[in-house]
Structure formats: structure tokens, C-alpha cells
């Protein structure tokens, strides 16, 4: 897990100074070593967080034996040992997965990318062809951003690094602003900075410098392509056994490290499953960590302690007071590279775990998305079942929606009323509404922008439809929107600010491809994540399986009206002066929030505060 950056040009300019600035901007991602290569048309920089093979031989940039290929790489290819056995003779100098990427490319070319199972973003320079390959993993776990001019191409693990180059104008992208207001994030390939793009998951760029600068964008693999191609027709017992073995293999692959590792243990289903499997595979007690802020009966700590006792882990409970979180908030906000609606929780949890000497931490992220753990999975089945009701008279559906809004005013009621009015209840219409922060009518009154663009609706419209795999369609929608661009983006930027490497066994290629082809009749979450729980047999105690879903209990509503009032007020006022916003409506929303209006929740205000903070910090015009 590291940070990468690079510059490609068509001329022979001096690349050292801008490359050093780009590298320095991501120094936090790799404190163990910094490396740089500069040639006539390319510069590559690397910041290393040493995880596998701690020797200097594994430092980067790394070169092929003949010097033709030069690699800077961020992430982990977990099946590198399996690939190594396929590759045959190669004069390996390290025990790292980095070297396997070079060996695989030398044998299989760009076809090697489809063989990598892991989280990665890397730049591979071919000195003979004067070509750069910029590659990102299929799940979109590791980010890579890029910017292109007439005669140059830049890339980096973070946006701030591109800005530090001096070649990227600090100008706001209006379509990115619209997406942010809609969904508390911006979806690849767009970002909030005009001209800065994020490489999409499962894609690679092929950048050539001769005869002129050219960039080709190529999809090498997408989970969408396998949905419905091989529907699992086994009996449920066999399916459960397969899931157990696939997840166990995923955990085993991710336990390769030469540094201390542990697991974030909330005591929920996902993290408890991972800890149980880690305990089975380890000869030593697993290090587990529970960070909590709540001393009440709603605390998750007792569930984490239950799992720790069952699997005899080396458990650490880290109890923080809300004031500790508040004191750390400035540092957490400073870690934000590209704003989204969450993140500080991950920063403080990562910080506390790193203080205990841990460099690698397992996380249950992806379990809800893969095994239908959110309420909107069930709703999708209902919308599919009653799809014909969408054809009812508009006046009738509108009347029902209006009545509901009067009876129970809330954000969720407003969204349901919006869905009722739609002429179709397929995924491209219903899913985006469920993930919206503001609906179109609200945005029209809030923004001086055309609000007819909806990136999430477009993403959902492209998802393959299959009558037996409605839940898998929702999983793909989650993967390509909220999971990638909120959860994974926040996990990367906040954990790597510490830095600590997060490993996500639920996002294993083999496991994902299998679960996506399981019919709804088997996967239906009648009880929370029923298929996952049943696949684990008696691994989890009933108290964990049947417990209510929780999370950090932080008093944001109270803070934003008290301790954080001045901070929020300052940034809401600053945002009101931006030319894309209608100041009177924004300030009205702020006053409604302060007055306790239930339709203006803290989360609908906080992500706007974060946006203005980021715009000010990075001087984005």
C-alpha cells in the first residue's frame, strides 16, 4: 500500500521539480521509502508503506531485469503466489507481489490485468515503446487520478498531488458540483476539479508519446459482464459450502504480510465472520480492535468482546469520549483529498489502531453490498414484484404520496412519494432516489445549475437485467456508486493519511463473481444477510446474528448546533457566496436545520460544510 505519481510528456522538459512536488503531496501514504525515476519523457514517483518483503530490494520504482519496464504500484495482488507458480522462470530478486506484476506483464501483456485478484493502481512504463499503462483494480478499491494537457499527462493516487504539479488549474467542475449535491460524492471518471479525472474500476489507460500524445481508455474487466452468464443451479447446501470456502480462501490470501496485522471488530456480522476465519487460519491469536464512543446500552463493545472471547483474540477496546473526536476533527478534515459525505470515523479508528503498532487491518466493508445487507435490497424486490402498479393513474399515486408526506414528514417519506409518482419502478428509477441527498425539485431551488444530469441513473440503466438476479443488480449499483465513491474513497484517503492498510476480504474477485450469480430465491435476506450467516454454519453465536445493526453513536445533531456551530456557520456562509448556489435557499436550509426541521437532517448539511472547507483549503475557484 503506497502512493504513486507520474508525468509523461512529448518533449524533453525537466520533470524533477514538479514530480518532487507531486510526491511530497502524498508523502503521508508511504513513510518507509521514497523513490523516483526521470527519463527524457517520463517521471515516476513512489512513496512506500512496506507490507510484504520489507527489504530495500522491494523498493520502487521497480525495474524489469532488462530495464525495459519500470513500475510504480499501490496496493496488493493477493494471488501473486499462485501467479508466480504459473509464470515459470523469472530472475526474482524479491518476495514481493510488485515483481510478479512485471513478470506477468512481460509474459501476458495487458491480458495479465485480468489475472490480478486484489486492490491496486499502478503505472507501468515501457521504455522501448514509450508507452505508459495506467491500471486500476476491478472493485475500485485503490484510486488513481489523472489530468491531460496538449503535450503532457499526469497521474497520482490523490487529487492534491495533481494540483501540486502546478499544471492543473484549480477550477471547479460544475457537473461534478451537481453530482456532489445529489449524492454527496462525484462518480468516476468525473471529479470536482475541471480536467481531473478518476480512472474507472476495471479500466486501464494506454498513453503513448509518439508520434503525438494519445490516450486510449480500455475496459479489461467488469463484474457486470459475468452477471447471468453462469447462474448457480446447485442446491442451497452446496452454495453455502462454496461461499464458506471462497471467503475462507479470500481471508487466507490477505493474511500474507511481514508486519503486524489485526482486524477492526465492531461485533457485527461481517467483522465477526472475518475474525472467526482469521482465527481458524492463524497460529497466533488475532489482534482485534473495537473503537467506540458510547458507554450506553447501545454500545457495540459488548458484542466485540463476545467475539474476542469466542475466538481467543488479543483484543483491545479503545473507548474515546466525544470530546476526543471533536479535538481530532481538524486533522481528520485536513486528510480529505476529494470530499464526500463521511470519513472522519475511519480516520480516528485508523489512528488509534496504528498507535498500537498495527500496519494492516481487516475490514468487513463490502459484506452489506454483496449479501444484501441494506434495506433497499428488500425494497428492490418489492418494486420488482409490484412493477405493474407503477402504471396506476398519476393523480392517484400523487394523492397517496401527498397524504403520506402530511402524515409523516421526513426525508424517507419524501423519497417514497417521489418514487410513487414515477412511471417505472425499475432499478434506474428507484435506486437513485434512495441514495439522493436532495431531490430535483429541491436542487432546482438551491443551485444555479441545470439539474437534469443524473450520473447514478445512467450507471443503473447500463446494468444487465435478469429476472432471477434483481438483488445482484442492486449489488452492482452499490459497487459502482456508493461503495466505490463514498465508502472506498473515504477508506483509502482516511486510512492512508495515518497510514494504515485496509484489507477487504468481501471484495475478492472469485467471491464476488460467484455471489453475483446466485438467484434471489437463495440470496433473499429474509433475516439479516441470511445467506452469509447460514454459509458460516455455527461460526457465529446467535447473539451476533440477531443483534440490531449499529454504528458509532456520535451526537452530530448536537455538535453542529453547539461546539461546531461557528465552524459550520462560517462554511455555510462561505458556500452561500459561490456562484453556483442560491444563497437565500441555502441559508434557509441552515436555519431550518437549527430549528429542528426533520426534513433537514444533519447529514444533509454536514457534507455541504465539508465541501466549502475543501474548496477553501485547496483554493478551488
Coordinates of C-alpha atoms in Angstrom, one line a residue:
X1 CA 0.0 0.0 0.0
X2 CA 1.6 3.2 -1.2
X3 CA 1.3 6.4 -3.1
X4 CA 2.2 6.8 -6.8
X5 CA 2.6 9.7 -9.1
X6 CA 3.9 10.3 -12.6
X7 CA 4.3 12.7 -15.6
X8 CA 4.5 11.8 -19.3
X9 CA 5.4 14.5 -21.8
X10 CA 6.0 14.7 -25.6
X11 CA 9.0 17.0 -25.2
X12 CA 12.2 16.7 -23.1
X13 CA 11.4 19.2 -20.3
X14 CA 12.8 19.0 -16.8
X15 CA 10.4 16.8 -14.8
X16 CA 12.2 16.6 -11.5
X17 CA 10.8 19.7 -9.7
X18 CA 7.1 19.2 -10.5
X19 CA 7.5 15.4 -9.8
X20 CA 9.0 16.2 -6.4
X21 CA 6.1 18.4 -5.5
X22 CA 3.6 15.7 -6.5
X23 CA 5.5 13.1 -4.5
X24 CA 5.7 15.4 -1.4
X25 CA 1.9 15.9 -1.5
X26 CA 1.4 12.2 -1.0
X27 CA 4.3 11.6 1.4
X28 CA 1.8 10.6 4.2
X29 CA 0.9 7.5 2.1
X30 CA 4.3 6.0 2.3
X31 CA 6.7 6.9 5.1
X32 CA 9.0 4.0 4.7
X33 CA 10.8 4.9 1.5
X34 CA 10.6 7.4 -1.4
X35 CA 11.8 6.7 -4.9
X36 CA 11.9 8.5 -8.2
X37 CA 12.8 7.8 -11.8
X38 CA 13.1 10.5 -14.5
X39 CA 13.8 9.9 -18.2
X40 CA 13.5 12.0 -21.3
X41 CA 9.7 11.9 -21.5
X42 CA 8.6 10.4 -18.2
X43 CA 8.9 10.8 -14.5
X44 CA 7.7 8.3 -11.9
X45 CA 7.5 8.7 -8.1
X46 CA 6.7 6.3 -5.4
X47 CA 6.0 6.6 -1.6
X48 CA 6.2 3.2 0.1
X49 CA 4.3 1.7 3.0
X50 CA 6.2 -1.5 3.5
X51 CA 4.0 -4.6 4.0
X52 CA 5.3 -7.6 2.0
X53 CA 9.1 -8.0 1.8
X54 CA 10.5 -5.2 3.9
X55 CA 13.9 -5.2 2.2
X56 CA 15.3 -2.4 0.1
X57 CA 15.2 -4.7 -2.9
X58 CA 11.4 -4.3 -2.9
X59 CA 11.5 -0.5 -3.1
X60 CA 10.1 1.3 -6.1
X61 CA 10.2 2.3 -8.8
X62 CA 11.0 -1.3 -9.7
X63 CA 12.7 -2.3 -13.0
X64 CA 12.4 -5.4 -15.1
X65 CA 15.7 -7.4 -15.4
X66 CA 16.4 -6.0 -18.9
X67 CA 15.5 -2.4 -17.8
X68 CA 12.7 -2.1 -20.3
X69 CA 9.8 -1.8 -17.9
X70 CA 9.6 0.5 -14.9
X71 CA 6.8 0.1 -12.3
X72 CA 5.2 2.3 -9.6
X73 CA 2.5 0.4 -7.8
X74 CA 0.0 1.0 -5.0
X75 CA -1.9 -1.9 -3.4
X76 CA -1.7 -5.7 -3.1
X77 CA -2.2 -8.5 -5.7
X78 CA -3.3 -11.3 -3.3
X79 CA -3.0 -14.2 -5.7
X80 CA 0.7 -13.3 -6.5
X81 CA 2.0 -16.6 -5.3
X82 CA -0.4 -18.6 -7.5
X83 CA 0.6 -16.4 -10.4
X84 CA 4.2 -16.9 -9.6
X85 CA 3.8 -20.7 -10.0
X86 CA 2.3 -20.1 -13.5
X87 CA 5.0 -17.7 -14.7
X88 CA 7.8 -20.2 -14.8
X89 CA 11.4 -18.9 -14.9
X90 CA 12.0 -15.3 -13.9
X91 CA 15.0 -14.0 -12.1
X92 CA 13.1 -12.8 -9.0
X93 CA 15.1 -10.6 -6.6
X94 CA 12.3 -10.1 -4.0
X95 CA 9.4 -11.9 -2.3
X96 CA 7.0 -9.1 -3.2
X97 CA 3.9 -9.1 -5.4
X98 CA 5.4 -6.0 -7.1
X99 CA 7.9 -8.1 -9.0
X100 CA 5.1 -10.5 -10.1
X101 CA 3.2 -7.7 -11.8
X102 CA 6.3 -7.0 -14.0
X103 CA 6.8 -10.7 -14.7
X104 CA 3.2 -11.2 -15.6
X105 CA 3.1 -8.3 -17.9
X106 CA 6.3 -9.5 -19.7
X107 CA 4.6 -12.8 -20.3
X108 CA 1.0 -11.9 -20.9
X109 CA 1.0 -8.2 -21.7
X110 CA -2.3 -6.3 -20.9
X111 CA -4.0 -9.7 -20.6
X112 CA -2.2 -10.0 -17.3
X113 CA -4.5 -7.4 -15.7
X114 CA -7.5 -9.8 -15.8
X115 CA -5.5 -12.3 -13.7
X116 CA -4.8 -10.0 -10.8
X117 CA -7.0 -10.5 -7.8
X118 CA -6.6 -7.7 -5.4
X119 CA -6.6 -4.0 -4.9
X120 CA -4.3 -2.0 -7.0
X121 CA -3.5 1.1 -9.1
X122 CA -0.2 1.1 -10.9
X123 CA 1.7 2.9 -13.7
X124 CA 4.0 0.7 -15.9
X125 CA 6.3 2.5 -18.3
X126 CA 7.6 0.7 -21.4
X127 CA 10.9 2.4 -22.4
X128 CA 11.0 0.8 -25.8
X129 CA 7.5 1.7 -26.9
X130 CA 7.4 5.0 -25.0
X131 CA 4.1 3.9 -23.6
X132 CA 2.6 4.1 -20.1
X133 CA 0.0 1.6 -18.8
X134 CA -2.1 3.1 -16.0
X135 CA -4.3 0.4 -14.4
X136 CA -7.0 0.1 -11.7
X137 CA -8.5 -2.9 -9.9
X138 CA -12.0 -4.2 -10.8
X139 CA -13.6 -3.3 -7.5
X140 CA -12.2 0.3 -7.5
X141 CA -10.6 -0.1 -4.1
X142 CA -7.4 1.8 -4.9
X143 CA -7.8 5.2 -6.6
X144 CA -5.8 6.8 -9.3
X145 CA -6.5 10.3 -10.8
X146 CA -5.1 11.8 -13.9
X147 CA -5.1 15.1 -15.9
X148 CA -4.2 15.6 -19.6
X149 CA -2.9 18.6 -21.5
X150 CA -1.9 19.0 -25.1
X151 CA 1.6 17.8 -24.5
X152 CA 1.6 16.2 -21.0
X153 CA -0.2 13.6 -18.9
X154 CA -0.2 13.5 -15.1
X155 CA -1.3 10.8 -12.7
X156 CA -1.4 10.3 -8.9
X157 CA -3.0 8.5 -6.1
X158 CA -4.5 11.7 -4.9
X159 CA -6.0 14.9 -6.4
X160 CA -3.9 17.1 -4.2
X161 CA -0.8 15.7 -5.8
X162 CA -2.0 16.7 -9.3
X163 CA -2.8 20.2 -8.0
X164 CA 0.8 20.4 -6.5
X165 CA 2.2 19.8 -10.0
X166 CA 1.4 23.4 -11.0
X167 CA 0.0 22.2 -14.3
X168 CA -3.6 21.7 -13.2
X169 CA -5.9 24.8 -13.0
X170 CA -7.8 24.9 -9.6
X171 CA -11.1 25.3 -11.3
X172 CA -14.4 23.7 -10.2
X173 CA -16.2 21.3 -12.4
X174 CA -19.9 22.3 -12.5
X175 CA -21.2 18.8 -13.4
X176 CA -19.1 17.5 -10.5
X177 CA -20.8 20.0 -8.2
X178 CA -24.2 18.8 -9.3
X179 CA -23.3 15.2 -8.6
X180 CA -21.9 16.1 -5.2
X181 CA -25.1 17.9 -4.2
X182 CA -27.2 14.9 -5.4
X183 CA -25.1 12.1 -4.0
X184 CA -22.6 13.5 -1.5
X185 CA -19.8 12.4 -3.9
X186 CA -18.7 12.5 -7.6
X187 CA -18.6 9.4 -9.7
X188 CA -15.7 8.3 -11.9
X189 CA -14.5 9.4 -14.3
X190 CA -15.5 12.9 -13.2
X191 CA -14.2 14.8 -10.1
X192 CA -14.8 18.2 -8.5
X193 CA -11.8 19.7 -10.4
X194 CA -12.3 20.5 -14.0
X195 CA -9.9 18.5 -16.1
X196 CA -9.1 16.0 -13.4
X197 CA -10.4 12.5 -13.9
X198 CA -10.5 9.3 -11.9
X199 CA -9.7 6.1 -13.7
X200 CA -12.8 3.8 -13.6
X201 CA -12.6 0.5 -11.9
X202 CA -11.6 -2.4 -14.2
X203 CA -10.1 0.0 -16.8
X204 CA -6.6 0.9 -18.0
X205 CA -5.2 3.8 -19.9
X206 CA -2.6 3.3 -22.6
X207 CA -0.7 6.6 -23.0
X208 CA 1.7 6.9 -26.0
X209 CA 4.0 9.8 -26.7
X210 CA 4.8 9.2 -30.3
X211 CA 4.1 10.5 -32.8
X212 CA 2.0 12.7 -30.5
X213 CA 0.4 12.3 -27.1
X214 CA -2.5 9.9 -27.3
X215 CA -4.6 8.3 -24.5
X216 CA -6.7 5.2 -25.0
X217 CA -9.2 4.2 -22.3
X218 CA -9.8 0.4 -22.2
X219 CA -12.1 -1.8 -20.0
X220 CA -10.2 -5.0 -19.2
X221 CA -12.8 -6.5 -16.9
X222 CA -16.2 -5.7 -15.3
X223 CA -18.3 -7.7 -12.9
X224 CA -21.3 -6.7 -15.0
X225 CA -20.1 -9.0 -17.7
X226 CA -20.5 -12.1 -15.7
X227 CA -24.0 -11.5 -14.2
X228 CA -26.4 -14.1 -15.6
X229 CA -23.7 -15.9 -17.6
X230 CA -23.4 -18.8 -15.2
X231 CA -26.3 -18.8 -12.7
X232 CA -25.6 -21.1 -9.8
X233 CA -28.0 -24.1 -10.1
X234 CA -26.7 -26.0 -7.1
X235 CA -28.8 -26.9 -4.1
X236 CA -28.5 -24.4 -1.2
X237 CA -26.3 -26.6 0.9
X238 CA -23.7 -26.7 -1.8
X239 CA -23.9 -23.0 -2.4
X240 CA -23.4 -22.3 1.3
X241 CA -20.3 -24.6 1.3
X242 CA -18.9 -22.8 -1.7
X243 CA -19.4 -19.4 -0.1
X244 CA -17.6 -20.6 3.1
X245 CA -14.6 -21.9 1.2
X246 CA -14.4 -18.9 -1.2
X247 CA -14.5 -16.4 1.8
X248 CA -12.0 -18.6 3.7
X249 CA -9.7 -18.5 0.7
X250 CA -10.1 -14.8 0.4
X251 CA -9.1 -14.3 4.1
X252 CA -6.2 -16.7 3.7
X253 CA -4.8 -14.7 0.7
X254 CA -5.0 -11.5 2.7
X255 CA -3.1 -12.8 5.7
X256 CA 0.2 -12.6 3.8
X257 CA 2.2 -9.8 5.4
X258 CA 5.6 -9.1 7.0
X259 CA 4.2 -6.6 9.5
X260 CA 1.8 -6.8 12.4
X261 CA -1.9 -7.1 11.3
X262 CA -5.2 -7.0 13.0
X263 CA -8.9 -6.6 12.4
X264 CA -11.5 -3.8 13.1
X265 CA -14.1 -5.7 15.2
X266 CA -17.4 -4.0 15.6
X267 CA -19.2 -7.2 16.7
X268 CA -21.4 -7.1 13.7
X269 CA -21.9 -10.0 11.3
X270 CA -19.3 -9.0 8.7
X271 CA -16.4 -8.2 11.0
X272 CA -17.2 -11.2 13.3
X273 CA -17.1 -13.6 10.3
X274 CA -13.7 -12.3 9.2
X275 CA -12.3 -12.6 12.7
X276 CA -13.6 -16.1 13.1
X277 CA -12.0 -17.2 9.8
X278 CA -8.7 -15.4 10.6
X279 CA -8.6 -17.3 13.9
X280 CA -9.0 -20.6 12.1
X281 CA -6.2 -19.8 9.7
X282 CA -3.7 -18.3 12.2
X283 CA -1.2 -20.0 14.5
X284 CA -1.2 -16.9 16.7
X285 CA -4.0 -15.0 18.4
X286 CA -5.6 -12.5 16.1
X287 CA -5.2 -8.8 17.1
X288 CA -8.7 -7.3 17.2
X289 CA -9.7 -3.7 17.9
X290 CA -13.0 -2.1 18.8
X291 CA -13.2 1.7 18.9
X292 CA -16.3 3.1 20.5
X293 CA -17.6 6.4 21.8
X294 CA -20.8 5.2 23.5
X295 CA -20.9 3.9 27.1
X296 CA -24.7 3.3 27.0
X297 CA -26.6 0.0 26.4
X298 CA -26.3 0.7 22.7
X299 CA -22.6 0.3 22.6
X300 CA -21.2 -2.3 20.3
X301 CA -18.3 -3.1 22.6
X302 CA -20.0 -6.0 24.4
X303 CA -20.6 -7.7 21.0
X304 CA -17.0 -7.3 20.0
X305 CA -15.9 -8.6 23.4
X306 CA -18.1 -11.7 22.9
X307 CA -16.4 -12.5 19.6
X308 CA -13.0 -11.8 21.0
X309 CA -13.6 -14.4 23.8
X310 CA -15.1 -17.0 21.4
X311 CA -12.0 -16.8 19.1
X312 CA -9.4 -16.1 21.8
X313 CA -8.2 -12.9 20.1
X314 CA -5.7 -10.4 21.5
X315 CA -8.5 -7.8 22.0
X316 CA -8.1 -4.1 22.6
X317 CA -11.1 -1.9 23.4
X318 CA -10.4 1.7 22.7
X319 CA -13.0 3.9 24.3
X320 CA -13.0 7.5 23.3
X321 CA -15.1 10.4 24.6
X322 CA -16.9 12.5 22.0
X323 CA -14.6 15.4 23.0
X324 CA -11.7 13.3 21.8
X325 CA -13.3 13.0 18.4
X326 CA -14.0 16.7 18.3
X327 CA -10.4 17.6 19.2
X328 CA -9.3 15.4 16.3
X329 CA -11.7 16.7 13.7
X330 CA -9.4 19.4 12.3
X331 CA -6.8 16.8 11.5
X332 CA -9.3 14.4 10.1
X333 CA -10.7 17.1 7.8
X334 CA -7.2 18.0 6.7
X335 CA -6.8 14.4 5.5
X336 CA -9.6 14.8 2.9
X337 CA -8.3 14.7 -0.6
X338 CA -11.6 14.7 -2.5
X339 CA -14.7 15.5 -0.4
X340 CA -17.5 13.0 0.3
X341 CA -20.1 12.7 3.0
X342 CA -18.2 10.6 5.5
X343 CA -14.7 9.8 6.6
X344 CA -13.6 11.2 9.9
X345 CA -14.7 8.0 11.7
X346 CA -12.3 6.0 9.6
X347 CA -9.5 8.4 10.3
X348 CA -9.8 8.3 14.0
X349 CA -10.2 4.5 14.1
X350 CA -7.1 4.0 11.9
X351 CA -5.1 6.4 14.0
X352 CA -5.9 4.5 17.2
X353 CA -5.1 1.2 15.7
X354 CA -1.8 2.4 14.2
X355 CA -0.8 3.7 17.7
X356 CA -0.9 0.1 18.8
X357 CA 1.7 -0.9 16.2
X358 CA -0.7 -2.3 13.6
X359 CA 0.1 -1.6 9.9
X360 CA -2.6 -3.8 8.3
X361 CA -6.2 -4.1 9.4
X362 CA -9.0 -6.3 8.0
X363 CA -12.4 -4.6 7.5
X364 CA -15.9 -6.0 6.7
X365 CA -16.6 -3.4 4.1
X366 CA -18.4 -5.0 1.2
X367 CA -20.4 -7.5 3.2
X368 CA -23.6 -5.5 3.1
X369 CA -23.2 -4.7 -0.6
X370 CA -22.5 -8.4 -1.6
X371 CA -25.0 -10.1 0.7
X372 CA -27.9 -7.7 0.6
X373 CA -27.4 -6.1 4.0
X374 CA -29.2 -2.8 3.3
X375 CA -32.9 -2.1 3.4
X376 CA -33.1 -1.0 -0.2
X377 CA -32.2 -4.6 -1.3
X378 CA -35.6 -5.7 0.1
X379 CA -37.3 -2.7 -1.4
X380 CA -35.9 -3.6 -4.8
X381 CA -37.6 -6.9 -4.6
X382 CA -40.9 -5.2 -3.7
X383 CA -40.7 -2.7 -6.6
X384 CA -39.9 -5.6 -8.9
X385 CA -42.9 -7.7 -7.7
X386 CA -45.3 -4.8 -7.9
X387 CA -43.8 -3.2 -11.0
X388 CA -47.3 -3.1 -12.7
X389 CA -48.6 -0.7 -10.0
X390 CA -46.4 2.0 -11.5
X391 CA -48.9 2.2 -14.3
X392 CA -51.7 3.4 -11.9
X393 CA -53.1 6.8 -12.6
X394 CA -50.7 9.6 -11.8
X395 CA -53.4 11.6 -9.8
X396 CA -53.9 8.5 -7.6
X397 CA -50.2 7.9 -6.9
X398 CA -49.7 11.7 -6.4
X399 CA -52.5 11.8 -3.9
X400 CA -51.2 8.9 -1.9
X401 CA -47.7 10.5 -1.8
X402 CA -49.0 13.9 -0.7
X403 CA -51.1 12.2 2.1
X404 CA -48.0 10.3 3.4
X405 CA -45.9 13.5 3.4
X406 CA -48.5 15.3 5.5
X407 CA -48.9 12.3 7.9
X408 CA -45.2 11.7 8.4
X409 CA -42.9 14.4 7.2
X410 CA -39.4 13.0 6.7
X411 CA -36.7 12.6 4.1
X412 CA -37.6 8.9 3.6
X413 CA -41.3 9.8 3.1
X414 CA -40.4 12.4 0.5
X415 CA -38.3 9.9 -1.4
X416 CA -41.1 7.3 -1.3
X417 CA -43.6 9.8 -2.6
X418 CA -41.2 10.7 -5.4
X419 CA -40.9 7.0 -6.4
X420 CA -44.7 6.6 -6.3
X421 CA -45.0 9.3 -9.0
X422 CA -42.6 7.5 -11.4
X423 CA -43.9 5.8 -14.5
X424 CA -41.5 2.9 -14.0
X425 CA -40.2 1.2 -10.8
X426 CA -37.1 -0.4 -12.4
X427 CA -33.7 0.0 -10.8
X428 CA -32.6 3.1 -12.8
X429 CA -35.6 5.0 -11.4
X430 CA -35.9 3.7 -7.8
X431 CA -32.2 3.2 -6.7
X432 CA -31.0 6.7 -7.4
X433 CA -33.9 8.2 -5.4
X434 CA -32.9 6.0 -2.4
X435 CA -29.3 7.3 -2.5
X436 CA -30.2 11.0 -3.1
X437 CA -29.4 13.8 -0.7
X438 CA -31.6 16.3 -2.4
X439 CA -34.3 15.6 -4.9
X440 CA -34.5 17.5 -8.3
X441 CA -37.2 19.9 -7.1
X442 CA -35.1 20.9 -4.1
X443 CA -31.9 21.2 -6.2
X444 CA -33.6 23.4 -8.8
X445 CA -34.3 25.9 -6.0
X446 CA -30.8 25.5 -4.5
X447 CA -28.4 25.6 -7.4
X448 CA -27.8 27.9 -10.3
X449 CA -27.2 24.8 -12.5
X450 CA -29.1 22.6 -14.9
X451 CA -30.2 19.6 -12.8
X452 CA -31.3 17.2 -15.5
X453 CA -28.0 15.2 -15.3
X454 CA -28.1 12.1 -13.1
X455 CA -24.9 10.0 -13.3
X456 CA -26.3 7.3 -10.9
X457 CA -29.4 6.8 -13.0
X458 CA -27.2 6.4 -16.1
X459 CA -25.0 3.9 -14.3
X460 CA -28.0 1.9 -13.2
X461 CA -29.5 2.0 -16.7
X462 CA -26.4 0.1 -18.0
X463 CA -26.6 -2.7 -15.5
X464 CA -27.7 -6.0 -17.2
X465 CA -31.2 -7.1 -16.2
X466 CA -32.1 -10.6 -15.3
X467 CA -35.4 -11.8 -13.7
X468 CA -33.7 -14.1 -11.2
X469 CA -30.9 -11.7 -10.2
X470 CA -32.6 -8.5 -9.0
X471 CA -30.5 -8.4 -5.8
X472 CA -27.3 -8.8 -7.9
X473 CA -28.4 -5.7 -9.9
X474 CA -28.6 -3.8 -6.7
X475 CA -25.2 -5.0 -5.7
X476 CA -23.7 -3.8 -9.0
X477 CA -25.5 -0.4 -8.4
X478 CA -23.9 -0.2 -4.9
X479 CA -20.5 -1.2 -6.2
X480 CA -20.4 1.4 -8.9
X481 CA -21.8 4.3 -6.9
X482 CA -22.0 4.5 -3.1
X483 CA -19.4 1.8 -2.2
X484 CA -16.7 2.9 -4.6
X485 CA -17.2 6.7 -4.4
X486 CA -18.1 7.2 -0.8
X487 CA -17.0 4.1 1.3
X488 CA -13.9 3.1 -0.6
X489 CA -12.8 6.6 -1.3
X490 CA -13.1 7.6 2.3
X491 CA -11.5 4.4 3.5
X492 CA -8.5 5.0 1.2
X493 CA -7.9 8.6 1.9
X494 CA -8.5 8.5 5.6
X495 CA -6.7 5.2 6.4
X496 CA -3.7 6.2 4.2
X497 CA -3.4 9.6 5.9
X498 CA -2.3 7.7 9.0
X499 CA -1.1 5.5 7.1
X500 CA -2.6 2.0 7.6
X501 CA -3.5 -0.6 5.0
X502 CA -7.1 -1.8 5.0
X503 CA -7.8 -5.3 3.6
X504 CA -11.3 -6.2 2.4
X505 CA -11.9 -9.9 2.0
X506 CA -15.5 -9.5 0.9
X507 CA -14.2 -7.8 -2.2
X508 CA -12.4 -10.8 -3.6
X509 CA -12.9 -11.3 -7.3
X510 CA -13.7 -15.0 -7.1
X511 CA -16.2 -14.5 -4.2
X512 CA -17.9 -11.5 -6.0
X513 CA -18.3 -13.4 -9.3
X514 CA -19.8 -16.4 -7.5
X515 CA -22.3 -14.5 -5.3
X516 CA -23.5 -12.2 -8.2
X517 CA -24.8 -15.4 -10.0
X518 CA -26.8 -16.7 -7.0
X519 CA -30.5 -16.4 -7.6
X520 CA -32.7 -14.1 -5.5
X521 CA -34.6 -17.2 -4.2
X522 CA -31.4 -18.3 -2.4
X523 CA -30.0 -14.8 -1.5
X524 CA -33.2 -13.2 -0.3
X525 CA -32.3 -11.5 3.1
X526 CA -35.4 -12.7 5.0
X527 CA -33.2 -12.3 8.0
X528 CA -30.1 -10.0 8.0
X529 CA -27.6 -11.3 5.4
X530 CA -29.3 -14.7 5.7
X531 CA -27.1 -16.5 3.0
X532 CA -23.8 -15.3 4.5
X533 CA -24.9 -16.2 8.1
X534 CA -26.1 -19.7 7.0
X535 CA -22.9 -20.3 5.0
X536 CA -20.8 -19.8 8.1
X537 CA -22.6 -22.6 9.9
X538 CA -22.0 -22.3 13.7
X539 CA -19.1 -19.9 13.3
X540 CA -21.2 -17.0 14.9
X541 CA -23.2 -17.1 18.1
X542 CA -26.9 -16.3 17.9
X543 CA -26.4 -13.1 19.8
X544 CA -24.3 -11.7 17.0
X545 CA -26.6 -12.9 14.2
X546 CA -29.7 -11.5 15.8
X547 CA -28.3 -8.2 17.2
X548 CA -29.5 -4.9 15.9
X549 CA -27.4 -3.1 13.3
X550 CA -25.4 -0.3 14.9
X551 CA -22.6 2.1 14.3
X552 CA -20.8 4.9 16.1
X553 CA -23.3 6.9 18.1
X554 CA -22.0 10.4 17.7
X555 CA -24.1 13.4 18.5
X556 CA -23.6 15.3 15.3
X557 CA -27.0 17.0 15.6
X558 CA -25.9 18.5 19.0
X559 CA -22.4 19.3 17.9
X560 CA -23.5 21.2 14.8
X561 CA -25.7 23.4 17.0
X562 CA -23.2 23.9 19.7
X563 CA -19.4 23.0 19.6
X564 CA -19.3 23.0 15.8
X565 CA -21.8 25.9 15.3
X566 CA -19.2 28.5 14.4
X567 CA -17.3 26.2 12.1
X568 CA -20.5 25.2 10.3
X569 CA -21.8 28.7 10.1
X570 CA -18.6 30.0 8.7
X571 CA -18.5 27.4 5.9
X572 CA -22.2 27.6 5.1
X573 CA -21.8 31.4 4.8
X574 CA -18.8 30.9 2.5
X575 CA -20.7 28.4 0.4
X576 CA -23.5 30.8 0.0
X577 CA -21.2 33.2 -1.9
X578 CA -20.3 30.7 -4.5
X579 CA -21.8 31.5 -7.9
X580 CA -23.4 28.0 -8.3
X581 CA -25.5 28.4 -5.2
X582 CA -28.7 30.3 -4.5
X583 CA -27.7 31.9 -1.2
X584 CA -31.2 32.5 0.2
X585 CA -32.3 28.9 -0.2
X586 CA -29.0 27.5 1.3
X587 CA -29.3 29.8 4.3
X588 CA -32.9 28.9 4.7
X589 CA -32.0 25.2 4.9
X590 CA -29.4 26.0 7.5
X591 CA -32.0 27.9 9.6
X592 CA -34.4 25.0 9.2
X593 CA -31.8 22.6 10.5
X594 CA -31.1 24.8 13.5
X595 CA -34.8 25.0 14.2
X596 CA -35.1 21.2 14.2
X597 CA -36.9 20.6 10.9
X598 CA -37.0 16.8 10.5
X599 CA -36.6 17.0 6.7
X600 CA -33.2 18.8 7.1
X601 CA -31.1 16.2 8.8
X602 CA -27.5 16.9 10.0
X603 CA -26.1 14.8 7.1
X604 CA -27.8 17.0 4.5
X605 CA -25.9 20.0 6.0
X606 CA -22.6 18.5 7.1
X607 CA -21.5 17.3 3.6
X608 CA -22.0 20.9 2.3
X609 CA -19.9 22.2 5.2
X610 CA -17.1 19.7 4.1
X611 CA -17.4 20.9 0.5
X612 CA -16.8 24.5 1.4
X613 CA -13.9 23.5 3.7
X614 CA -12.3 21.6 0.9
X615 CA -12.8 24.4 -1.6
X616 CA -11.2 26.9 0.7
X617 CA -8.3 24.7 1.7
X618 CA -7.3 23.9 -1.9
X619 CA -8.3 27.3 -3.3
X620 CA -10.6 25.9 -5.9
X621 CA -12.2 28.7 -8.0

